[in-house]
Amino acid sequence: EVPIRGSINIKWLYPEDFKIPVKGNKCRVIKITPGQIITEENIEVPKIE
């Protein structure tokens, strides 16, 4: 029997892996509610650094 924990190898993630290309000045985001499985869609102005 092979233990599940530690059996999956994924690449390391870096800040640039989370960059999202956006056309215009707004983007769609998923709003979560803690403790719920239901999400909402919001349109937001992204923070650009």
Short mmCIF file of C-alpha atoms in Angstrom, two decimals:
data_model
loop_
_atom_site.label_atom_id
_atom_site.label_comp_id
_atom_site.label_asym_id
_atom_site.label_seq_id
_atom_site.Cartn_x
_atom_site.Cartn_y
_atom_site.Cartn_z
CA GLU A 1 0.00 0.00 0.00
CA VAL A 2 1.36 3.42 -1.00
CA PRO A 3 0.60 6.32 1.36
CA ILE A 4 -1.32 9.13 -0.33
CA ARG A 5 0.33 12.00 1.55
CA GLY A 6 3.49 13.07 -0.27
CA SER A 7 2.76 10.90 -3.31
CA ILE A 8 1.90 13.76 -5.70
CA ASN A 9 4.63 15.97 -7.10
CA ILE A 10 3.77 19.38 -8.50
CA LYS A 11 5.99 22.20 -9.64
CA TRP A 12 6.87 25.04 -7.26
CA LEU A 13 4.64 28.09 -7.65
CA TYR A 14 6.03 31.60 -7.92
CA PRO A 15 4.28 35.01 -7.77
CA GLU A 16 4.47 35.36 -11.57
CA ASP A 17 2.44 32.13 -11.91
CA PHE A 18 -0.56 34.03 -10.54
CA LYS A 19 -0.48 36.87 -13.07
CA ILE A 20 -3.76 37.20 -14.94
CA PRO A 21 -3.85 38.88 -18.36
CA VAL A 22 -6.60 41.52 -18.43
CA LYS A 23 -7.95 43.49 -21.36
CA GLY A 24 -9.44 46.80 -20.28
CA ASN A 25 -9.61 48.02 -16.70
CA LYS A 26 -11.91 45.43 -15.09
CA CYS A 27 -11.91 41.66 -14.66
CA ARG A 28 -14.23 38.91 -13.46
CA VAL A 29 -13.45 37.47 -10.03
CA ILE A 30 -14.97 34.70 -7.93
CA LYS A 31 -16.24 35.86 -4.54
CA ILE A 32 -16.23 33.17 -1.88
CA THR A 33 -18.26 33.02 1.31
CA PRO A 34 -16.44 31.22 4.15
CA GLY A 35 -18.17 28.00 5.13
CA GLN A 36 -20.29 27.91 1.96
CA ILE A 37 -19.98 26.07 -1.35
CA ILE A 38 -21.88 28.80 -3.21
CA THR A 39 -19.81 31.50 -4.93
CA GLU A 40 -20.64 34.79 -6.59
CA GLU A 41 -19.25 36.60 -9.61
CA ASN A 42 -17.93 40.13 -9.14
CA ILE A 43 -16.50 42.59 -11.63
CA GLU A 44 -13.51 44.36 -10.09
CA VAL A 45 -10.78 46.82 -11.02
CA PRO A 46 -7.53 44.85 -10.56
CA LYS A 47 -4.71 46.10 -8.36
CA ILE A 48 -1.70 46.61 -10.60
CA GLU A 49 1.75 46.44 -9.02
#
